[in-house]
Each structure stands twice: as C-alpha cells, then as structure tokens.
Amino acid sequence: MSQNYQQYGGNPYGQAEAGYGQASPYGGGYGQSNPYGGGYDEQLNPPPQLQQGDSNYSQPSQYSQAGGLSQPATNTQYAQEQPGAKPLSQQDFLSRIDGTKQRIGQLTSDIQTISTVHQRLLSSPDNRSSSELESIVSQTQIRNTQIKDEIKFLEKDAAREPNNSFKRTQVEALKRTFKSQLEDFQREEADYSKRYREAIGRQYRIINPEATDAEVQEAANADWGDEGIFTQALKSNRSGQASSVLGAVRARHNDIQRIEKTMSELALLFQQLNEQVVYQEAQVTQVENQTIQVTDDAKHANQQLDEGIKSARRARKLKWWTLAVVVLILAIIALVLGIYFGVVKK
C-alpha cells in the first residue's frame, strides 16, 4: 500500500481530487441552480462541462456535516410559462421526445460505467478511479436533471391540449422509461453501498480479530469521518498496518456517503416527477371540468330554446283560436240581429 497509509489519516484517496465534499453543480436544488431549470418554453441546451472542486478523502468527510440538498422547486415555479404559449406542432413534439429518449439511452450507459468503476474501487482503491467516479456521477446527475426538465416541458405542452391523447401517451411512456432507469441506478448504488460496508467490516476485523459480529456491524455503520471515532479505533492498535487499514476504512466510508448523497438526489428527482404528474393531472382535470360545464350549459340553453319555441307555438295557436271565437261570436250576433230586424219589419 501507499506510504501515505503510515499516517492514520492516509488512504489511497489522499491526493487532491474532485469531490462531493465541495459545492455540487447540481446540489443546490433541481429547477433552481441547475442550468436546465429555466423557462421550459425555450430550447433546452446541452449540459455544460462540469467544474470539479477539490476534496481529500483522507480528511473527515463533509457529508456528515451540514449540507444536503435544497428543497425541490414548488409547483408554482414549475408552472410559470410565457403568456399565450401555443402547443408544439406534432413534428416539434416528436423531435423533443426523440432527443429525450437519446439522453435516457446515455443514462443506461452511464449506469453501467458507474457500476464498473465501483467494482474497480472495491477491488483496488485508487485516486484515479475515485476521480473518474466523481466525474461520471456528476455528469449523470446533470443529465438526469435535464431529462426531468424536458419531461416537465413536454407534460406542460400536452396539458395545453387535453383532448390530444397522442401527446399524453408519448409523455407517459417516456416518463415510465426514465423512472425505470432511475430505479436501476438506485438499485446499483444501494448494492454497492452494502458491499462497501461489508468491505469495512472485513478491514475492521484485520485490526480487531477478536471483534464480535455486533462490533463489526457497528463499525460498518459508524461515522468514520468523525475524528473521535477514528482516533479511538487507532488507540486499540497503533501498528503501521492498523493505520493504513483505518485510512482505507475512512475512504470506504466516504464512498458510502457519496452514494447516500446520490440516492438522496435520485429520491428528489422522483419527488419532483411525481409532483409534476399531480400538477398536470389537476390542470387537465380542470380543463375537462370546464369543457363538461360548457357542454352542460349548451344543453341547458338548447332545452330553454326548445321550451321557448313550444311556448311561442302555443301562443300563436291561442291567438288564432281567440280570433276564431271572436269572429264566430260576431257572426252569431250579426245573424241574430238580421233575424230580429227582419221579423220586426214584417
């Protein structure tokens, strides 16, 4: 192992490298600080090159300190759009769908690459592989955010045409595919988190052969970024091997925290996708309810019109009957008068 292991803080990641301990380009909250969180009525641009910060895994991990993800953007932030925005043509809509599918396809490749680098780190930890993993995960999370924003845009466009089932079906299929990829990513990260903990347990037994299973389990779940825990473990065994092994344990712990951060961000993506579905469904339901109300009003107006026509017809009939009765009465009166005056003259 490296000579850096001879100090208890040393580990194979002791060189300066890109790290999750620094400000993440996507850690400020999706839809807010990321470059794809702007107006969805504009063409989404390809993600910019990431600017990696420096971190040192031989130092206490910053994941166990203050930090974490910002809260997701609210639905009001999602819903803002340009006044009078018109739905996309079917050709433009399908072009957006195809572009998003390509990004999801790249996500599949990224997940496989991340898995390969995780396996390499488990077998033989080194600074170069760690930096490579940092870069790939960061790029993948940026791409995830971009895909999420594109899907939200397409959902909003489909909601402008509630009767267009084609658009809605396309978006729903795209979202299912994306969620399936995110779930695969989550499973991969959860699996490697478990394997990193198992590696910590094996390394802990090297310096504490008499440790019980419960102690090994506690060590696997301990916060090795805490100097107190790290120093206490070192006191029990001050050999050179113990120093280097504990340094490697701390490195494993930082790998686990990196995975936990990724898992939190994936959970946030799911939350935002689900919120968007609720928002869009409510929006479509409102439009459909308004359409139903207009239809009911039209039916009611037609009924009233029919009633008015029937009433007018009845009024006309009554008028003619009244006129006929008046004429009949006048005829009777004329007849009676004619008979009367004829009899008097005789």
Tab-separated table of C-alpha atoms in Angstrom:
chain	number	residue	atom	x	y	z
A	1	MET	CA	0.000	0.000	0.000
A	2	SER	CA	0.958	3.603	-0.367
A	3	GLN	CA	3.356	5.198	2.080
A	4	ASN	CA	0.541	7.618	2.894
A	5	TYR	CA	-1.042	4.816	4.899
A	6	GLN	CA	1.680	5.218	7.557
A	7	GLN	CA	-0.265	8.171	8.898
A	8	TYR	CA	-3.674	7.345	10.321
A	9	GLY	CA	-5.269	9.926	8.114
A	10	GLY	CA	-3.789	8.395	4.974
A	11	ASN	CA	-5.668	6.383	2.394
A	12	PRO	CA	-5.442	5.753	-1.329
A	13	TYR	CA	-7.543	8.826	-1.997
A	14	GLY	CA	-5.219	11.190	-0.241
A	15	GLN	CA	-4.465	13.280	-3.332
A	16	ALA	CA	-6.403	16.330	-4.364
A	17	GLU	CA	-9.337	15.337	-6.457
A	18	ALA	CA	-12.833	16.216	-7.465
A	19	GLY	CA	-15.149	15.646	-4.578
A	20	TYR	CA	-18.658	15.598	-3.359
A	21	GLY	CA	-17.479	17.471	-0.327
A	22	GLN	CA	-17.447	20.679	-2.365
A	23	ALA	CA	-20.346	22.530	-3.836
A	24	SER	CA	-22.017	20.233	-6.309
A	25	PRO	CA	-23.097	21.685	-9.624
A	26	TYR	CA	-26.472	20.119	-9.069
A	27	GLY	CA	-26.714	20.071	-5.296
A	28	GLY	CA	-28.427	23.400	-4.995
A	29	GLY	CA	-31.808	22.039	-5.845
A	30	TYR	CA	-33.218	20.896	-9.135
A	31	GLY	CA	-35.038	23.516	-11.097
A	32	GLN	CA	-33.216	26.299	-9.273
A	33	SER	CA	-29.453	26.437	-9.683
A	34	ASN	CA	-29.018	23.871	-12.419
A	35	PRO	CA	-28.573	25.130	-15.971
A	36	TYR	CA	-31.749	23.405	-17.105
A	37	GLY	CA	-34.125	24.881	-14.578
A	38	GLY	CA	-35.083	27.935	-16.606
A	39	GLY	CA	-38.053	28.550	-18.841
A	40	TYR	CA	-39.338	25.388	-20.413
A	41	ASP	CA	-40.666	27.149	-23.484
A	42	GLU	CA	-37.102	27.687	-24.686
A	43	GLN	CA	-34.945	25.065	-26.396
A	44	LEU	CA	-33.005	23.106	-23.789
A	45	ASN	CA	-29.247	23.332	-24.338
A	46	PRO	CA	-26.720	20.514	-23.852
A	47	PRO	CA	-25.210	20.359	-20.361
A	48	PRO	CA	-22.048	22.413	-19.850
A	49	GLN	CA	-18.769	20.873	-18.792
A	50	LEU	CA	-18.696	20.322	-15.053
A	51	GLN	CA	-16.264	22.271	-12.926
A	52	GLN	CA	-14.967	19.882	-10.327
A	53	GLY	CA	-13.899	21.103	-6.936
A	54	ASP	CA	-11.124	19.713	-4.755
A	55	SER	CA	-11.532	17.401	-1.821
A	56	ASN	CA	-9.385	14.979	0.135
A	57	TYR	CA	-10.816	11.693	1.278
A	58	SER	CA	-8.150	11.459	3.977
A	59	GLN	CA	-9.915	14.277	5.772
A	60	PRO	CA	-13.215	13.877	7.628
A	61	SER	CA	-15.980	13.693	5.058
A	62	GLN	CA	-18.056	16.806	4.659
A	63	TYR	CA	-21.157	14.671	4.024
A	64	SER	CA	-21.555	14.085	7.740
A	65	GLN	CA	-21.555	17.825	8.336
A	66	ALA	CA	-24.060	20.437	7.379
A	67	GLY	CA	-25.138	20.159	3.840
A	68	GLY	CA	-27.522	18.293	1.686
A	69	LEU	CA	-29.996	19.020	-0.956
A	70	SER	CA	-32.173	22.059	-1.172
A	71	GLN	CA	-35.890	21.561	-1.182
A	72	PRO	CA	-37.448	20.972	-4.571
A	73	ALA	CA	-38.908	23.792	-6.541
A	74	THR	CA	-42.590	24.309	-5.916
A	75	ASN	CA	-45.257	23.666	-8.475
A	76	THR	CA	-45.675	27.391	-8.950
A	77	GLN	CA	-42.079	27.518	-10.090
A	78	TYR	CA	-42.695	24.642	-12.461
A	79	ALA	CA	-45.886	26.138	-13.807
A	80	GLN	CA	-44.577	29.534	-14.896
A	81	GLU	CA	-44.716	29.912	-18.654
A	82	GLN	CA	-44.875	32.589	-21.258
A	83	PRO	CA	-48.332	34.151	-21.642
A	84	GLY	CA	-50.214	32.890	-24.664
A	85	ALA	CA	-47.808	29.990	-25.262
A	86	LYS	CA	-49.031	27.739	-28.061
A	87	PRO	CA	-48.752	23.945	-28.149
A	88	LEU	CA	-45.891	22.451	-30.133
A	89	SER	CA	-46.620	21.018	-33.546
A	90	GLN	CA	-46.605	17.232	-33.671
A	91	GLN	CA	-43.295	17.281	-35.547
A	92	ASP	CA	-41.601	19.509	-32.946
A	93	PHE	CA	-43.135	17.480	-30.135
A	94	LEU	CA	-41.793	14.201	-31.551
A	95	SER	CA	-38.387	15.809	-32.069
A	96	ARG	CA	-38.273	16.654	-28.353
A	97	ILE	CA	-39.382	13.114	-27.486
A	98	ASP	CA	-36.591	11.611	-29.604
A	99	GLY	CA	-33.985	13.893	-28.026
A	100	THR	CA	-35.087	12.882	-24.531
A	101	LYS	CA	-35.003	9.193	-25.462
A	102	GLN	CA	-31.393	9.622	-26.588
A	103	ARG	CA	-30.462	11.160	-23.232
A	104	ILE	CA	-32.154	8.278	-21.394
A	105	GLY	CA	-30.182	5.848	-23.562
A	106	GLN	CA	-26.976	7.599	-22.498
A	107	LEU	CA	-28.107	7.245	-18.881
A	108	THR	CA	-28.159	3.453	-19.335
A	109	SER	CA	-24.531	3.571	-20.482
A	110	ASP	CA	-23.569	5.849	-17.580
A	111	ILE	CA	-25.071	3.460	-15.016
A	112	GLN	CA	-23.038	0.574	-16.449
A	113	THR	CA	-19.861	2.671	-16.337
A	114	ILE	CA	-20.519	3.736	-12.736
A	115	SER	CA	-21.019	0.096	-11.768
A	116	THR	CA	-17.701	-0.833	-13.405
A	117	VAL	CA	-15.794	1.896	-11.543
A	118	HIS	CA	-17.435	0.914	-8.232
A	119	GLN	CA	-16.252	-2.638	-8.773
A	120	ARG	CA	-12.741	-1.425	-9.511
A	121	LEU	CA	-12.698	0.657	-6.318
A	122	LEU	CA	-13.832	-2.331	-4.267
A	123	SER	CA	-11.089	-4.498	-5.720
A	124	SER	CA	-8.253	-1.972	-5.721
A	125	PRO	CA	-8.956	1.546	-4.444
A	126	ASP	CA	-7.018	4.322	-6.130
A	127	ASN	CA	-7.233	8.060	-6.536
A	128	ARG	CA	-7.662	7.939	-10.315
A	129	SER	CA	-10.719	5.662	-10.177
A	130	SER	CA	-12.251	7.805	-7.461
A	131	SER	CA	-11.860	10.962	-9.552
A	132	GLU	CA	-13.321	9.152	-12.551
A	133	LEU	CA	-16.331	8.089	-10.486
A	134	GLU	CA	-16.848	11.638	-9.225
A	135	SER	CA	-16.915	12.971	-12.768
A	136	ILE	CA	-19.235	10.300	-14.170
A	137	VAL	CA	-21.743	10.585	-11.322
A	138	SER	CA	-21.789	14.388	-11.583
A	139	GLN	CA	-22.381	14.267	-15.346
A	140	THR	CA	-25.079	11.636	-14.856
A	141	GLN	CA	-26.937	13.699	-12.277
A	142	ILE	CA	-26.787	16.742	-14.545
A	143	ARG	CA	-28.226	14.623	-17.358
A	144	ASN	CA	-30.937	13.293	-15.022
A	145	THR	CA	-31.963	16.833	-14.167
A	146	GLN	CA	-32.040	17.790	-17.827
A	147	ILE	CA	-34.231	14.805	-18.694
A	148	LYS	CA	-36.583	15.659	-15.852
A	149	ASP	CA	-36.900	19.249	-17.071
A	150	GLU	CA	-37.558	18.126	-20.629
A	151	ILE	CA	-40.292	15.753	-19.466
A	152	LYS	CA	-41.890	18.563	-17.476
A	153	PHE	CA	-41.852	20.756	-20.567
A	154	LEU	CA	-43.494	18.016	-22.635
A	155	GLU	CA	-46.085	17.411	-19.915
A	156	LYS	CA	-46.940	21.083	-19.904
A	157	ASP	CA	-47.254	21.112	-23.675
A	158	ALA	CA	-49.525	18.039	-23.622
A	159	ALA	CA	-51.663	19.679	-20.938
A	160	ARG	CA	-52.367	22.583	-23.296
A	161	GLU	CA	-54.213	20.081	-25.496
A	162	PRO	CA	-56.223	17.901	-23.090
A	163	ASN	CA	-58.019	16.188	-25.972
A	164	ASN	CA	-54.763	15.179	-27.673
A	165	SER	CA	-54.299	11.644	-26.347
A	166	PHE	CA	-51.285	11.065	-28.625
A	167	LYS	CA	-49.110	13.607	-26.814
A	168	ARG	CA	-50.185	12.432	-23.392
A	169	THR	CA	-49.449	8.795	-24.250
A	170	GLN	CA	-45.983	9.674	-25.559
A	171	VAL	CA	-45.082	11.617	-22.408
A	172	GLU	CA	-46.364	8.889	-20.087
A	173	ALA	CA	-44.311	6.240	-21.909
A	174	LEU	CA	-41.227	8.468	-21.758
A	175	LYS	CA	-41.672	9.050	-18.044
A	176	ARG	CA	-42.060	5.321	-17.345
A	177	THR	CA	-38.816	4.621	-19.201
A	178	PHE	CA	-36.979	7.345	-17.286
A	179	LYS	CA	-38.278	6.161	-13.921
A	180	SER	CA	-37.212	2.610	-14.764
A	181	GLN	CA	-33.660	3.856	-15.440
A	182	LEU	CA	-33.597	5.841	-12.205
A	183	GLU	CA	-34.745	2.757	-10.296
A	184	ASP	CA	-31.912	0.749	-11.885
A	185	PHE	CA	-29.488	3.474	-10.789
A	186	GLN	CA	-30.870	3.362	-7.245
A	187	ARG	CA	-30.516	-0.422	-7.067
A	188	GLU	CA	-26.925	-0.257	-8.289
A	189	GLU	CA	-25.979	2.392	-5.743
A	190	ALA	CA	-27.754	0.582	-2.891
A	191	ASP	CA	-25.965	-2.662	-3.796
A	192	TYR	CA	-22.542	-1.026	-3.790
A	193	SER	CA	-23.283	0.805	-0.551
A	194	LYS	CA	-23.908	-2.601	1.039
A	195	ARG	CA	-20.722	-4.012	-0.466
A	196	TYR	CA	-18.657	-1.056	0.767
A	197	ARG	CA	-19.991	-1.637	4.296
A	198	GLU	CA	-19.080	-5.314	4.049
A	199	ALA	CA	-15.565	-4.271	2.979
A	200	ILE	CA	-15.320	-2.011	6.029
A	201	GLY	CA	-16.321	-4.943	8.223
A	202	ARG	CA	-13.612	-7.160	6.743
A	203	GLN	CA	-10.980	-4.448	7.139
A	204	TYR	CA	-12.055	-3.783	10.722
A	205	ARG	CA	-11.531	-7.437	11.580
A	206	ILE	CA	-7.934	-7.160	10.354
A	207	ILE	CA	-7.060	-4.747	13.179
A	208	ASN	CA	-9.561	-6.223	15.662
A	209	PRO	CA	-9.531	-10.007	15.186
A	210	GLU	CA	-11.378	-10.514	18.463
A	211	ALA	CA	-14.275	-8.232	17.471
A	212	THR	CA	-17.740	-9.727	17.746
A	213	ASP	CA	-20.222	-9.697	14.870
A	214	ALA	CA	-22.115	-6.889	16.601
A	215	GLU	CA	-18.941	-4.804	16.859
A	216	VAL	CA	-18.129	-5.410	13.208
A	217	GLN	CA	-21.660	-4.367	12.260
A	218	GLU	CA	-21.336	-1.241	14.376
A	219	ALA	CA	-18.006	-0.432	12.706
A	220	ALA	CA	-19.559	-0.867	9.259
A	221	ASN	CA	-22.234	1.705	10.127
A	222	ALA	CA	-20.013	4.093	12.098
A	223	ASP	CA	-19.260	7.652	11.003
A	224	TRP	CA	-15.563	7.289	10.195
A	225	GLY	CA	-15.448	10.940	9.249
A	226	ASP	CA	-15.698	11.682	12.973
A	227	GLU	CA	-12.182	12.233	14.325
A	228	GLY	CA	-13.240	10.904	17.730
A	229	ILE	CA	-14.291	7.530	16.363
A	230	PHE	CA	-11.252	7.360	14.115
A	231	THR	CA	-8.786	8.184	16.941
A	232	GLN	CA	-10.474	5.786	19.387
A	233	ALA	CA	-10.142	2.912	16.918
A	234	LEU	CA	-6.494	3.774	16.369
A	235	LYS	CA	-5.723	3.682	20.106
A	236	SER	CA	-6.549	-0.022	20.245
A	237	ASN	CA	-3.937	-0.833	17.617
A	238	ARG	CA	-1.092	1.516	16.718
A	239	SER	CA	0.691	-0.728	14.268
A	240	GLY	CA	1.527	0.536	10.798
A	241	GLN	CA	-0.960	-1.910	9.358
A	242	ALA	CA	-3.702	-0.551	11.592
A	243	SER	CA	-3.029	2.994	10.434
A	244	SER	CA	-3.230	2.089	6.779
A	245	VAL	CA	-6.297	-0.128	7.217
A	246	LEU	CA	-8.157	2.551	9.138
A	247	GLY	CA	-7.252	5.026	6.402
A	248	ALA	CA	-8.796	2.663	3.870
A	249	VAL	CA	-11.863	2.269	6.124
A	250	ARG	CA	-12.313	6.032	6.142
A	251	ALA	CA	-12.059	6.057	2.352
A	252	ARG	CA	-14.765	3.385	2.139
A	253	HIS	CA	-16.921	5.454	4.450
A	254	ASN	CA	-16.567	8.465	2.170
A	255	ASP	CA	-17.572	6.282	-0.784
A	256	ILE	CA	-20.696	5.276	1.121
A	257	GLN	CA	-21.540	8.900	1.869
A	258	ARG	CA	-21.100	9.755	-1.790
A	259	ILE	CA	-23.617	7.024	-2.654
A	260	GLU	CA	-26.037	8.270	0.011
A	261	LYS	CA	-25.899	11.740	-1.495
A	262	THR	CA	-26.620	10.336	-4.941
A	263	MET	CA	-29.534	8.326	-3.531
A	264	SER	CA	-30.970	11.471	-1.928
A	265	GLU	CA	-30.776	13.320	-5.222
A	266	LEU	CA	-32.469	10.449	-7.055
A	267	ALA	CA	-35.253	10.453	-4.465
A	268	LEU	CA	-35.636	14.187	-5.049
A	269	LEU	CA	-35.955	13.588	-8.790
A	270	PHE	CA	-38.732	11.053	-8.181
A	271	GLN	CA	-40.498	13.524	-5.896
A	272	GLN	CA	-40.380	16.270	-8.488
A	273	LEU	CA	-41.559	13.967	-11.254
A	274	ASN	CA	-44.498	12.832	-9.121
A	275	GLU	CA	-45.373	16.398	-8.132
A	276	GLN	CA	-45.395	17.348	-11.773
A	277	VAL	CA	-47.783	14.479	-12.570
A	278	VAL	CA	-50.175	15.626	-9.840
A	279	TYR	CA	-49.985	19.207	-11.070
A	280	GLN	CA	-50.579	18.310	-14.700
A	281	GLU	CA	-53.411	15.910	-13.885
A	282	ALA	CA	-55.104	18.593	-11.819
A	283	GLN	CA	-54.634	21.045	-14.668
A	284	VAL	CA	-56.088	18.644	-17.239
A	285	THR	CA	-58.962	17.768	-14.903
A	286	GLN	CA	-59.773	21.453	-14.525
A	287	VAL	CA	-59.874	21.913	-18.301
A	288	GLU	CA	-62.032	18.811	-18.707
A	289	ASN	CA	-64.408	20.019	-15.985
A	290	GLN	CA	-64.688	23.366	-17.732
A	291	THR	CA	-65.427	21.588	-21.007
A	292	ILE	CA	-68.128	19.497	-19.327
A	293	GLN	CA	-69.607	22.628	-17.767
A	294	VAL	CA	-69.734	24.381	-21.152
A	295	THR	CA	-71.414	21.311	-22.687
A	296	ASP	CA	-73.991	21.198	-19.886
A	297	ASP	CA	-74.671	24.908	-20.268
A	298	ALA	CA	-75.147	24.446	-24.017
A	299	LYS	CA	-77.599	21.599	-23.442
A	300	HIS	CA	-79.496	23.658	-20.899
A	301	ALA	CA	-79.639	26.581	-23.317
A	302	ASN	CA	-80.961	24.297	-26.070
A	303	GLN	CA	-83.638	22.979	-23.722
A	304	GLN	CA	-84.688	26.507	-22.851
A	305	LEU	CA	-84.745	27.403	-26.546
A	306	ASP	CA	-86.948	24.395	-27.297
A	307	GLU	CA	-89.271	25.384	-24.496
A	308	GLY	CA	-89.397	28.930	-25.857
A	309	ILE	CA	-90.248	27.690	-29.344
A	310	LYS	CA	-93.003	25.466	-27.950
A	311	SER	CA	-94.370	28.363	-25.892
A	312	ALA	CA	-94.366	30.627	-28.958
A	313	ARG	CA	-96.213	27.997	-30.956
A	314	ARG	CA	-98.787	27.602	-28.194
A	315	ALA	CA	-99.208	31.383	-28.052
A	316	ARG	CA	-99.773	31.585	-31.793
A	317	LYS	CA	-102.324	28.779	-31.624
A	318	LEU	CA	-104.127	30.511	-28.759
A	319	LYS	CA	-104.200	33.748	-30.732
A	320	TRP	CA	-105.809	32.071	-33.712
A	321	TRP	CA	-108.342	30.293	-31.513
A	322	THR	CA	-109.212	33.573	-29.848
A	323	LEU	CA	-109.646	35.261	-33.219
A	324	ALA	CA	-111.865	32.402	-34.415
A	325	VAL	CA	-114.056	32.629	-31.327
A	326	VAL	CA	-114.401	36.416	-31.729
A	327	VAL	CA	-115.341	36.009	-35.422
A	328	LEU	CA	-117.830	33.291	-34.510
A	329	ILE	CA	-119.408	35.476	-31.836
A	330	LEU	CA	-119.661	38.408	-34.244
A	331	ALA	CA	-121.227	36.142	-36.856
A	332	ILE	CA	-123.798	34.892	-34.334
A	333	ILE	CA	-124.588	38.435	-33.248
A	334	ALA	CA	-124.987	39.532	-36.881
A	335	LEU	CA	-127.262	36.583	-37.569
A	336	VAL	CA	-129.401	37.273	-34.520
A	337	LEU	CA	-129.691	40.951	-35.422
A	338	GLY	CA	-130.583	40.116	-39.002
A	339	ILE	CA	-133.335	37.780	-37.917
A	340	TYR	CA	-134.597	40.253	-35.354
A	341	PHE	CA	-134.859	43.226	-37.706
A	342	GLY	CA	-136.373	41.034	-40.422
A	343	VAL	CA	-139.165	39.917	-38.104
A	344	VAL	CA	-139.865	43.497	-36.930
A	345	LYS	CA	-140.268	44.825	-40.490
A	346	LYS	CA	-142.835	42.173	-41.245
